PDB file of C-alpha atoms and ligand atoms in Angstrom:
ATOM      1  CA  UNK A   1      22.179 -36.581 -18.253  1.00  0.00           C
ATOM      2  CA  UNK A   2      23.814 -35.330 -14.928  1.00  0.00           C
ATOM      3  CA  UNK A   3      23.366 -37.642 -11.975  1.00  0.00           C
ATOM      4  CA  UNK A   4      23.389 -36.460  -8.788  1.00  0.00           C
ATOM      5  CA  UNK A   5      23.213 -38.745  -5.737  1.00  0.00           C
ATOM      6  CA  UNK A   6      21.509 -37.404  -2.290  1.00  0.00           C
ATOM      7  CA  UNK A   7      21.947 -39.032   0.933  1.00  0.00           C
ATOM      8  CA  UNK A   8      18.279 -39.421   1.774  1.00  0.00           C
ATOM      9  CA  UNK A   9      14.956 -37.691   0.789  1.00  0.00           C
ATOM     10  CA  UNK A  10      15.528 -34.523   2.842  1.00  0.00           C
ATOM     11  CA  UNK A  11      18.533 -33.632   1.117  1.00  0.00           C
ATOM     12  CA  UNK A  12      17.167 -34.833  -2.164  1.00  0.00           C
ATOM     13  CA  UNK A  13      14.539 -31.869  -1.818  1.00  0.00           C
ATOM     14  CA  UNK A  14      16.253 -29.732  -0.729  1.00  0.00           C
ATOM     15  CA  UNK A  15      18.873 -29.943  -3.236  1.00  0.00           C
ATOM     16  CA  UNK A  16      16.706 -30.122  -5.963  1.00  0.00           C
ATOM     17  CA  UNK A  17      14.648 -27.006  -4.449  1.00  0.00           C
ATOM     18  CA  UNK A  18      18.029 -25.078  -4.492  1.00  0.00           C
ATOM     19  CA  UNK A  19      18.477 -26.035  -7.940  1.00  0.00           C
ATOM     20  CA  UNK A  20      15.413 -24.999  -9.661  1.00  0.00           C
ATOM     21  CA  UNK A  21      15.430 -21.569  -7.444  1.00  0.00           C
ATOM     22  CA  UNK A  22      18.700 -21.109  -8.711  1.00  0.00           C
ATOM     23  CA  UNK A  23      18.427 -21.947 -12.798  1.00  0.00           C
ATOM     24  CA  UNK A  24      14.901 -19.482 -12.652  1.00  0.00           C
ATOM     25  CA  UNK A  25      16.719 -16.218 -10.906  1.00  0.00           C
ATOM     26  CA  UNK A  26      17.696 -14.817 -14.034  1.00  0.00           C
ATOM     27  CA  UNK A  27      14.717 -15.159 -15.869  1.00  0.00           C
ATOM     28  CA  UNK A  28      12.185 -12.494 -16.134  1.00  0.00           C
ATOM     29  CA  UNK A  29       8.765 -14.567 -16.830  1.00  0.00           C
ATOM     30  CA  UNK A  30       9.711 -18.319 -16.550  1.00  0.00           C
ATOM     31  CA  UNK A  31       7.530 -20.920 -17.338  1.00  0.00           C
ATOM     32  CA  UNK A  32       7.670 -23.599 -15.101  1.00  0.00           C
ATOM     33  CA  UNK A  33       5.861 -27.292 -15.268  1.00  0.00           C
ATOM     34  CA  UNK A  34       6.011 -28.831 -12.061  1.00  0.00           C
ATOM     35  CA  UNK A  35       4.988 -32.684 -11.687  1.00  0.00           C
ATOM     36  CA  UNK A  36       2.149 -33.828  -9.004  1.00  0.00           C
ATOM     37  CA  UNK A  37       2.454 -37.288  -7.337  1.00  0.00           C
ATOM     38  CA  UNK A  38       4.543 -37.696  -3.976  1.00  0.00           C
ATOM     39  CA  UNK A  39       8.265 -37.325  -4.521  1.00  0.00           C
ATOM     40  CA  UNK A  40       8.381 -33.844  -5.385  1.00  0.00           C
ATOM     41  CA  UNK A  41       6.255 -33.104  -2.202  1.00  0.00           C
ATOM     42  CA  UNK A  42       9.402 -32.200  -0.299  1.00  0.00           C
ATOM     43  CA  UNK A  43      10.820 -30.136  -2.705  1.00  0.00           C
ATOM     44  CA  UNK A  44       7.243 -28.023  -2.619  1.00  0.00           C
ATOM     45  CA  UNK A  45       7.663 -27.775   1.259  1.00  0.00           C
ATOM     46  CA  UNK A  46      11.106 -26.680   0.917  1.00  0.00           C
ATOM     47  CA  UNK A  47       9.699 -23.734  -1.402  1.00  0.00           C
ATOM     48  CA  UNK A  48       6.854 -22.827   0.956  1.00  0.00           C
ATOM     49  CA  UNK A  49       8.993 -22.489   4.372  1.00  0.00           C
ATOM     50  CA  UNK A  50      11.730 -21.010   2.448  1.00  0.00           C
ATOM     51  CA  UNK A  51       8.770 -18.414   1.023  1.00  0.00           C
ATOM     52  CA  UNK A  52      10.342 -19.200  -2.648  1.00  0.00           C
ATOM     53  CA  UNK A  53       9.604 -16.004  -5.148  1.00  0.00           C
ATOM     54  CA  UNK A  54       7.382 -17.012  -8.253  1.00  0.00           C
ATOM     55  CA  UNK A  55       5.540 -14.024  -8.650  1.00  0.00           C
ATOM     56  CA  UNK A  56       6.768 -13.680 -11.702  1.00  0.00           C
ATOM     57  CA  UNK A  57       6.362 -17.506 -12.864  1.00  0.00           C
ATOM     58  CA  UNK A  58       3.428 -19.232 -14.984  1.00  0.00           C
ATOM     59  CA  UNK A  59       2.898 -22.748 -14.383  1.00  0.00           C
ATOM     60  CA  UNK A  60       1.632 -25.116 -16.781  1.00  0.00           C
ATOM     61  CA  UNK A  61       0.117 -28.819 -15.915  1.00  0.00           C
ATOM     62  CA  UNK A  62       1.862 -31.397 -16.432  1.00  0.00           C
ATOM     63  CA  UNK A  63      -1.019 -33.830 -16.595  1.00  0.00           C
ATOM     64  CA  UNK A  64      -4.369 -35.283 -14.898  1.00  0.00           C
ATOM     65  CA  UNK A  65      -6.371 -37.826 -14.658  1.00  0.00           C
ATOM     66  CA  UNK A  66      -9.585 -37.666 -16.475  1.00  0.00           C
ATOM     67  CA  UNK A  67     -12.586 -37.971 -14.618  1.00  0.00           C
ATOM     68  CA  UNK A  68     -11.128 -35.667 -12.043  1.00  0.00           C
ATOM     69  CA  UNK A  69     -10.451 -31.951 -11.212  1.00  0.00           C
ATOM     70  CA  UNK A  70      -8.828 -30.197  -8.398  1.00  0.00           C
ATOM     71  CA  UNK A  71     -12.039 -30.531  -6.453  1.00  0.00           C
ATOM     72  CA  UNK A  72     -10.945 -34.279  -5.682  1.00  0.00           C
ATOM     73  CA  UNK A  73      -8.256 -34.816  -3.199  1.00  0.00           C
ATOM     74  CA  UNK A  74      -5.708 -36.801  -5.112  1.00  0.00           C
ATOM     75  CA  UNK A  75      -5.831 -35.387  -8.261  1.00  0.00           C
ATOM     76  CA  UNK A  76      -2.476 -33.777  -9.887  1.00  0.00           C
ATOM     77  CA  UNK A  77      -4.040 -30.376  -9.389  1.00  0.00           C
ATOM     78  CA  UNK A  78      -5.408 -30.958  -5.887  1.00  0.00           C
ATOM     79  CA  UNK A  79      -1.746 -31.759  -5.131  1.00  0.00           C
ATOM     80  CA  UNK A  80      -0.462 -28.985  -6.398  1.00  0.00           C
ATOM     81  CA  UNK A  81      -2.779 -26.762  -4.775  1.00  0.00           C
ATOM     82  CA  UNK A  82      -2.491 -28.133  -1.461  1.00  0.00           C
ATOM     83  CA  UNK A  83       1.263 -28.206  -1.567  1.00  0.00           C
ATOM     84  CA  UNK A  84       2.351 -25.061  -3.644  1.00  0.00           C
ATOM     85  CA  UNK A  85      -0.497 -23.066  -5.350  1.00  0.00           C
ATOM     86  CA  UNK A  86      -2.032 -22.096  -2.241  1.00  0.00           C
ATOM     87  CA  UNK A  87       0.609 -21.702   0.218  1.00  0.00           C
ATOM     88  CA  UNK A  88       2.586 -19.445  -2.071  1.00  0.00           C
ATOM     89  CA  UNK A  89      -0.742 -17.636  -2.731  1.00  0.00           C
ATOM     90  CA  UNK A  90       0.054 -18.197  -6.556  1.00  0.00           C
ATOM     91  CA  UNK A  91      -2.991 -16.277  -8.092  1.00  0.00           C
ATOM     92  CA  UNK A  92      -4.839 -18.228 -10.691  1.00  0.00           C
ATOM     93  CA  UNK A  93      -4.251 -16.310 -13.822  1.00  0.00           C
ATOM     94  CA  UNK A  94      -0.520 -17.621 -13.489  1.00  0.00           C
ATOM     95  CA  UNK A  95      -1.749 -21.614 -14.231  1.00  0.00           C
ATOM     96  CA  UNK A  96      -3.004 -23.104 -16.863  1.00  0.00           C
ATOM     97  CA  UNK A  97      -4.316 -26.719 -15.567  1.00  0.00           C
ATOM     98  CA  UNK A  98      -5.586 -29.460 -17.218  1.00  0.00           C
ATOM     99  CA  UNK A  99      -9.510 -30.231 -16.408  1.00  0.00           C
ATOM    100  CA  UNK A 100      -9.864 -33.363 -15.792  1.00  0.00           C
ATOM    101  CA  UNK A 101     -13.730 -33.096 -15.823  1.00  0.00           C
ATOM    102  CA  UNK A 102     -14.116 -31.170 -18.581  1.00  0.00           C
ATOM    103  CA  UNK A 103     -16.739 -32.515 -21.758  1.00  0.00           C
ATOM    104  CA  UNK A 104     -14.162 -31.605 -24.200  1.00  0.00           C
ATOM    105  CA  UNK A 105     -10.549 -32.994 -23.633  1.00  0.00           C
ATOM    106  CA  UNK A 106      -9.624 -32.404 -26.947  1.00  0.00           C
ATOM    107  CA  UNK A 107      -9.827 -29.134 -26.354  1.00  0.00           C
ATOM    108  CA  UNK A 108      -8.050 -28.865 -23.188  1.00  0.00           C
ATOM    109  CA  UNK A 109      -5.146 -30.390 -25.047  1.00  0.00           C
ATOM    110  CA  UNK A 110      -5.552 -28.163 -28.479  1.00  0.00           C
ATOM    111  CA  UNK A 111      -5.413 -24.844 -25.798  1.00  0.00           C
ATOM    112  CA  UNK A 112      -2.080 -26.403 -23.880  1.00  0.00           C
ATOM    113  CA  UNK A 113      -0.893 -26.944 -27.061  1.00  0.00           C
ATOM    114  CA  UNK A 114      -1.274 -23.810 -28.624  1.00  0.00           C
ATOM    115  CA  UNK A 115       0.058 -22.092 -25.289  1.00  0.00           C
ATOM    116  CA  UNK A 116       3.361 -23.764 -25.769  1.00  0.00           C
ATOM    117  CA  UNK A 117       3.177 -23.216 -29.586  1.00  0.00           C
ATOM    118  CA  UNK A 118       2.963 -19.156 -28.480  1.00  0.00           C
ATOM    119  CA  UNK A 119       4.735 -18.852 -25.009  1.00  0.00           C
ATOM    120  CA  UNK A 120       6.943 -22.225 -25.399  1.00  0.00           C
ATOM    121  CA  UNK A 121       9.281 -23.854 -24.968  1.00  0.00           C
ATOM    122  CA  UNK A 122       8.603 -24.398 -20.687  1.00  0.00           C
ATOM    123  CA  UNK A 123      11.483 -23.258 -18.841  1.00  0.00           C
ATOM    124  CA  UNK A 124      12.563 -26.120 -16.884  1.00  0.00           C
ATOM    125  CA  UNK A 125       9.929 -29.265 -16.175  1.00  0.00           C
ATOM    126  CA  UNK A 126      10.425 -30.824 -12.755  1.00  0.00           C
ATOM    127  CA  UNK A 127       9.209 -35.005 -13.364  1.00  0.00           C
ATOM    128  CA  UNK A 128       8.577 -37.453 -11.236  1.00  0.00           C
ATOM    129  CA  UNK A 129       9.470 -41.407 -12.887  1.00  0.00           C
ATOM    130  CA  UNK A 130       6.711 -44.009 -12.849  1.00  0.00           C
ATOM    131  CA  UNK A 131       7.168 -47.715 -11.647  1.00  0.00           C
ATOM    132  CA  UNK A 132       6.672 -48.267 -15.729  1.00  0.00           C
ATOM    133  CA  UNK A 133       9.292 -45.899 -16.413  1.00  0.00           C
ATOM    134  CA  UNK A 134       6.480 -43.060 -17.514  1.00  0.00           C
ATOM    135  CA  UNK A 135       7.352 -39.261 -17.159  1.00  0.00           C
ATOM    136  CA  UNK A 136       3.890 -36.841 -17.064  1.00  0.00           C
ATOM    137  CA  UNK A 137       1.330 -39.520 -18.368  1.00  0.00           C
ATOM    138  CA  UNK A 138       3.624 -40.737 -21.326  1.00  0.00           C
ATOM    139  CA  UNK A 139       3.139 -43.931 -20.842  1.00  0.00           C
ATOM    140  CA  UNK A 140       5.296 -47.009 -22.272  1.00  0.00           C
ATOM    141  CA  UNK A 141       5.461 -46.811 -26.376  1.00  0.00           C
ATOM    142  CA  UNK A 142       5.033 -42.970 -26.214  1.00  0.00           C
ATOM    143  CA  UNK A 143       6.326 -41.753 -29.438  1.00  0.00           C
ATOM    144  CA  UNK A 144       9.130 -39.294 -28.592  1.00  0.00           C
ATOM    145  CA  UNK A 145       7.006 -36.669 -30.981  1.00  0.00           C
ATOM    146  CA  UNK A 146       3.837 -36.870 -28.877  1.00  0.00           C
ATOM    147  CA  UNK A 147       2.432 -33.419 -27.836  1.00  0.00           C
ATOM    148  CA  UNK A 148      -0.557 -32.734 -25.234  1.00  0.00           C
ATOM    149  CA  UNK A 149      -2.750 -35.502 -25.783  1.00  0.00           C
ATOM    150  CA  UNK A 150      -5.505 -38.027 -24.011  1.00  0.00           C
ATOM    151  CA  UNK A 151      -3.821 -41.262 -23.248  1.00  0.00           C
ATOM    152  CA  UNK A 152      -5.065 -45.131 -21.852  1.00  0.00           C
ATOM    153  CA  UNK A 153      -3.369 -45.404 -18.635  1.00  0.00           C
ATOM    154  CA  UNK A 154      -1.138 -48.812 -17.952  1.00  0.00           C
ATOM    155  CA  UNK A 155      -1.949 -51.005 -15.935  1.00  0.00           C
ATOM    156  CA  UNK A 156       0.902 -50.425 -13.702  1.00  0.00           C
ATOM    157  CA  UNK A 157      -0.483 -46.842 -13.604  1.00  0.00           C
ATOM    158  CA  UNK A 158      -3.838 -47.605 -12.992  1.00  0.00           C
ATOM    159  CA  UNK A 159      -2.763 -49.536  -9.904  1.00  0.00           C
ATOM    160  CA  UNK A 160      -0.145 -47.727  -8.444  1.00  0.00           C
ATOM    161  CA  UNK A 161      -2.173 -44.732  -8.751  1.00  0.00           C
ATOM    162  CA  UNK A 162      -4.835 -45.722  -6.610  1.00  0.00           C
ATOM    163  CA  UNK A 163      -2.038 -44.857  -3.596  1.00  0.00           C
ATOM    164  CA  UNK A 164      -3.317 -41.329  -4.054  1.00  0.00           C
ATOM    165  CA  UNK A 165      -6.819 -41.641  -3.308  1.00  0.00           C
ATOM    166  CA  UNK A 166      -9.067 -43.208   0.119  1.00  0.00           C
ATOM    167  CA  UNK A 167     -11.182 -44.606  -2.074  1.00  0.00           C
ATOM    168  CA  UNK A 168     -10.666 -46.744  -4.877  1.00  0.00           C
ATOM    169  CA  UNK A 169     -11.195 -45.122  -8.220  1.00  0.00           C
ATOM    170  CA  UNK A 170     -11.363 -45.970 -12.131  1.00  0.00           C
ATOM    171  CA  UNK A 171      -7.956 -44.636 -13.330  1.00  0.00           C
ATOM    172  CA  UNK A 172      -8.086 -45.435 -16.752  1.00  0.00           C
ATOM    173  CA  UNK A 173      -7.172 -42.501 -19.175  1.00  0.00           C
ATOM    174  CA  UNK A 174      -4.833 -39.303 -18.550  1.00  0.00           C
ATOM    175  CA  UNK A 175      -4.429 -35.965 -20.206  1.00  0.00           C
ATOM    176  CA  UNK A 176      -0.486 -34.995 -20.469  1.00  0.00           C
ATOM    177  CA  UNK A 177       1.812 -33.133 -21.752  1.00  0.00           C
ATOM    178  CA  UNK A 178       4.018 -34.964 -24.420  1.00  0.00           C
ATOM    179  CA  UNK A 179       7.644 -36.068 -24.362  1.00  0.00           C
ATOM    180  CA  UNK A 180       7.659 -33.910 -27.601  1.00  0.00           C
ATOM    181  CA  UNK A 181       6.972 -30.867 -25.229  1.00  0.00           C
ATOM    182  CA  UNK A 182       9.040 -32.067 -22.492  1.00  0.00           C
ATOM    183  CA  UNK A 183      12.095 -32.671 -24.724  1.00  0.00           C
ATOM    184  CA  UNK A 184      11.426 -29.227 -25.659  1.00  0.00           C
ATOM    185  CA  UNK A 185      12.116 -27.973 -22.144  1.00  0.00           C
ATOM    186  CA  UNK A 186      15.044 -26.139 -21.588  1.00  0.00           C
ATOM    187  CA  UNK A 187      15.944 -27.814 -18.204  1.00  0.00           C
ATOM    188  CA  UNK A 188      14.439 -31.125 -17.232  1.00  0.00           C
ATOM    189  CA  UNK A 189      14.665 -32.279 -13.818  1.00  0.00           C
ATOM    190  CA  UNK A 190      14.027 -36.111 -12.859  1.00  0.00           C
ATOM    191  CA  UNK A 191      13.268 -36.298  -9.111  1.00  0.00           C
ATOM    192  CA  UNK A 192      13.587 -40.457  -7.685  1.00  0.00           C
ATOM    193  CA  UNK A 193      13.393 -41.337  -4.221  1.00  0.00           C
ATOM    194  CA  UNK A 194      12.904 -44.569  -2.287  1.00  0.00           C
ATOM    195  CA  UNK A 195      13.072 -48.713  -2.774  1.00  0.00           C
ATOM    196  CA  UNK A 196      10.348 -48.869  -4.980  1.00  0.00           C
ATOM    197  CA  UNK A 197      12.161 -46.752  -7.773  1.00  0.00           C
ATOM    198  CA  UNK A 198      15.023 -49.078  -7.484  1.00  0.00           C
ATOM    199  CA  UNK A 199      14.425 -51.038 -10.202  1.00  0.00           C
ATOM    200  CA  UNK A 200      14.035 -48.520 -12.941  1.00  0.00           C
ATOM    201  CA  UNK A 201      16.698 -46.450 -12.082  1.00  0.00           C
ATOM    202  CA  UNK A 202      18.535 -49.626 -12.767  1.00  0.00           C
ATOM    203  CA  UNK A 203      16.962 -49.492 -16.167  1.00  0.00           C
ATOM    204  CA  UNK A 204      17.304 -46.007 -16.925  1.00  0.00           C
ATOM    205  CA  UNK A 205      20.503 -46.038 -15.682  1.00  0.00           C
ATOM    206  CA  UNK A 206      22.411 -49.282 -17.324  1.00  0.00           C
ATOM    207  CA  UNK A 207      22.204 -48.982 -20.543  1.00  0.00           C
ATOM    208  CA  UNK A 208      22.323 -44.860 -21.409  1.00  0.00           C
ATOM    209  CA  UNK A 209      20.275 -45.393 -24.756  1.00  0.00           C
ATOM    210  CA  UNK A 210      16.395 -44.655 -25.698  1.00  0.00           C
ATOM    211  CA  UNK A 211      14.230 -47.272 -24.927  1.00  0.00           C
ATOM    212  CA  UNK A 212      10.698 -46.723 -26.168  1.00  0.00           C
ATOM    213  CA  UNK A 213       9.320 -49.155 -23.083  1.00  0.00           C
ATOM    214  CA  UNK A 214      11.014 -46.949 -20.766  1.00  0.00           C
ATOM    215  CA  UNK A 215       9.577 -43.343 -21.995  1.00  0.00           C
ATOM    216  CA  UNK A 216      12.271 -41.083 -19.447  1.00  0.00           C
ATOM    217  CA  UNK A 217      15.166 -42.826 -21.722  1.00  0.00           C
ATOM    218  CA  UNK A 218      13.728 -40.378 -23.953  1.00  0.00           C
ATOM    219  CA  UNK A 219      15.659 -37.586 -22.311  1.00  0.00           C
ATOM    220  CA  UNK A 220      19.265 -39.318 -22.665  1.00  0.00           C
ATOM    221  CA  UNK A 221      18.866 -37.129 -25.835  1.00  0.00           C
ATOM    222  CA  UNK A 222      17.863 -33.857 -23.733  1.00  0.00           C
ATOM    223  CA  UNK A 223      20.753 -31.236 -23.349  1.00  0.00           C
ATOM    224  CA  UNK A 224      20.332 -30.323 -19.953  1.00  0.00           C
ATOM    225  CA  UNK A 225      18.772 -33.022 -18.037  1.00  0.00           C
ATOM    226  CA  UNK A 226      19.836 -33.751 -14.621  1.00  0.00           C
ATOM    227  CA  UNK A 227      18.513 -36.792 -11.944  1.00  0.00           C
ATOM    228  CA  UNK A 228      18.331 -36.300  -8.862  1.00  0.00           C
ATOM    229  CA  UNK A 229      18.348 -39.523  -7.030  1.00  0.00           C
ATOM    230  CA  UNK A 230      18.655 -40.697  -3.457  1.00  0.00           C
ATOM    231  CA  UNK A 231      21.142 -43.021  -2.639  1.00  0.00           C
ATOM    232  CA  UNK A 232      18.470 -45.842  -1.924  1.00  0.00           C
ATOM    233  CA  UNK A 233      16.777 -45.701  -5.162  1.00  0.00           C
ATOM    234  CA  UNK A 234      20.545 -45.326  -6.631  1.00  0.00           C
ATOM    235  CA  UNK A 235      21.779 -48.360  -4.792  1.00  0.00           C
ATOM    236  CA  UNK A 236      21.741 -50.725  -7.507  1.00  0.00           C
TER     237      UNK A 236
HETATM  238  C1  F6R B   1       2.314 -36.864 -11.672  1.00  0.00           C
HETATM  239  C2  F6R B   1       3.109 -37.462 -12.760  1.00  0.00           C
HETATM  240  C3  F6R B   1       3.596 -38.851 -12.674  1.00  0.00           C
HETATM  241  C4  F6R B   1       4.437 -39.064 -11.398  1.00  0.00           C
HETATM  242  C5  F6R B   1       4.999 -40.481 -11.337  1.00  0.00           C
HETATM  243  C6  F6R B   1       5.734 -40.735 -10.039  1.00  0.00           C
HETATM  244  O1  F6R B   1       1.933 -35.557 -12.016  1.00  0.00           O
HETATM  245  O2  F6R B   1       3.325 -36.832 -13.753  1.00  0.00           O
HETATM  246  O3  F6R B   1       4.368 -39.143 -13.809  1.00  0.00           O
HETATM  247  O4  F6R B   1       5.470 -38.138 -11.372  1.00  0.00           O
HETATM  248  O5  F6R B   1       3.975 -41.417 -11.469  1.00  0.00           O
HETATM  249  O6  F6R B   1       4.847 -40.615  -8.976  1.00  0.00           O
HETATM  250  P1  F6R B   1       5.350 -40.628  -7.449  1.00  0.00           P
HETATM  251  O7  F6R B   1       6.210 -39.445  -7.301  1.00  0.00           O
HETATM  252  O8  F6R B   1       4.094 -40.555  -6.640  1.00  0.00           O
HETATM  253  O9  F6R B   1       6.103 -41.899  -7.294  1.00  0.00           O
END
């Protein structure tokens, strides 16, 4: 894993942002899988007023909560649409989203599955890190071979998540990608930022080995990983 330390948020995204437009110019078709939640948010804005080029991308969820689509501000796609899908003008035949809403999950997951099965592995995954340590909606005691699946939420996920939403909401089961697919990845990309992450970038960080509580240890084993960390959330 490559660390690299950012004086503060702005540089963090912008760094990062300079980083993923840079590993993609070579590549014809990439497939990118971009994370929703707030600390890549900077890194989206940085691709909008920059006017990034993805025509040539196709984006794949990462994950969603069930119960909710991109209708409902606060959901991963309503993030994503807000902050890069529609500003970019990213025409909709280029993602393939998780529905939230939809009757049959299983299927949602069986079609991202097979996706990656035919046009895998992703290009590079951007990820934010959970509280709990979770990358996507892998959440603690992930199995490292876990593909697109339905998953119980933590608690720690169920309450933190509420931060994304005015009202309070039931937040107890996710659709995500697995680490199976995200170890698959050709570049990974950790984005931390802020006090709050402290602590389990202390985790991740100390000991260097896979810990199956702490599901992005998983990627110690990834060839091409690289954190991006400010120097708050770095400070311990
Ligand atoms: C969201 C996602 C989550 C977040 C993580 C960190 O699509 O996959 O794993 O990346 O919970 O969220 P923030 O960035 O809001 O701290």
């Amino acid at each position: 894993m490559q660390i690299n330390v950012s004086k503060n948020y702005e540089e963090l995204c912008k760094e990062v942002a300079n980083f993923i437009v840079d590993e993609i110019k070579e590549l014809s078709s990439p497939l990118l899988c971009l994370a929703g939640g707030d600390t890549p948010l900077g890194v989206y804005k940085n691709f909008v007023e920059s006017r990034a080029d993805f025509k040539n991308a196709m984006f794949i969820g990462l994950d969603e909560w069930v119960g909710l689509d991109g209708a409902d501000s606060g959901s991963c796609r309503f993030t994503l649409d807000q902050s890069l899908y529609l500003p970019l003008a990213i025409e909709e035949s280029k993602i393939q989203f998780f529905d939230g809403k939809a009757t049959d999950l299983s299927r949602q997951c069986n079609e991202t599955n097979q996706l990656l099965e035919t046009n895998g592995p992703i290009d590079l995954v951007l990820l934010g890190i959970g509280m709990n340590g979770h990358v996507g909606f892998n959440e603690p005691g992930s199995s490292l071979d876990s593909i697109c699946r339905v998953v119980s939420l933590d608690e720690t996920t169920q309450t933190v998540g509420q931060k994304y939403f005015e009202t309070q909401q039931e937040l107890k089961q996710g659709i995500t990608l697995g680490l199976k697919q995200v170890l698959d990845t050709r570049t990974v990309i950790l984005i931390v930022s802020g006090e709050k992450k402290r602590s389990i970038v202390k985790k991740l960080l100390e000991d260097e080995k896979i810990d199956p509580s702490i599901p992005v240890s998983s990627l110690w084993q990834h060839p091409n990983c690289h954190l991006f960390v400010d120097e708050v959330a770095y400070s311990e």
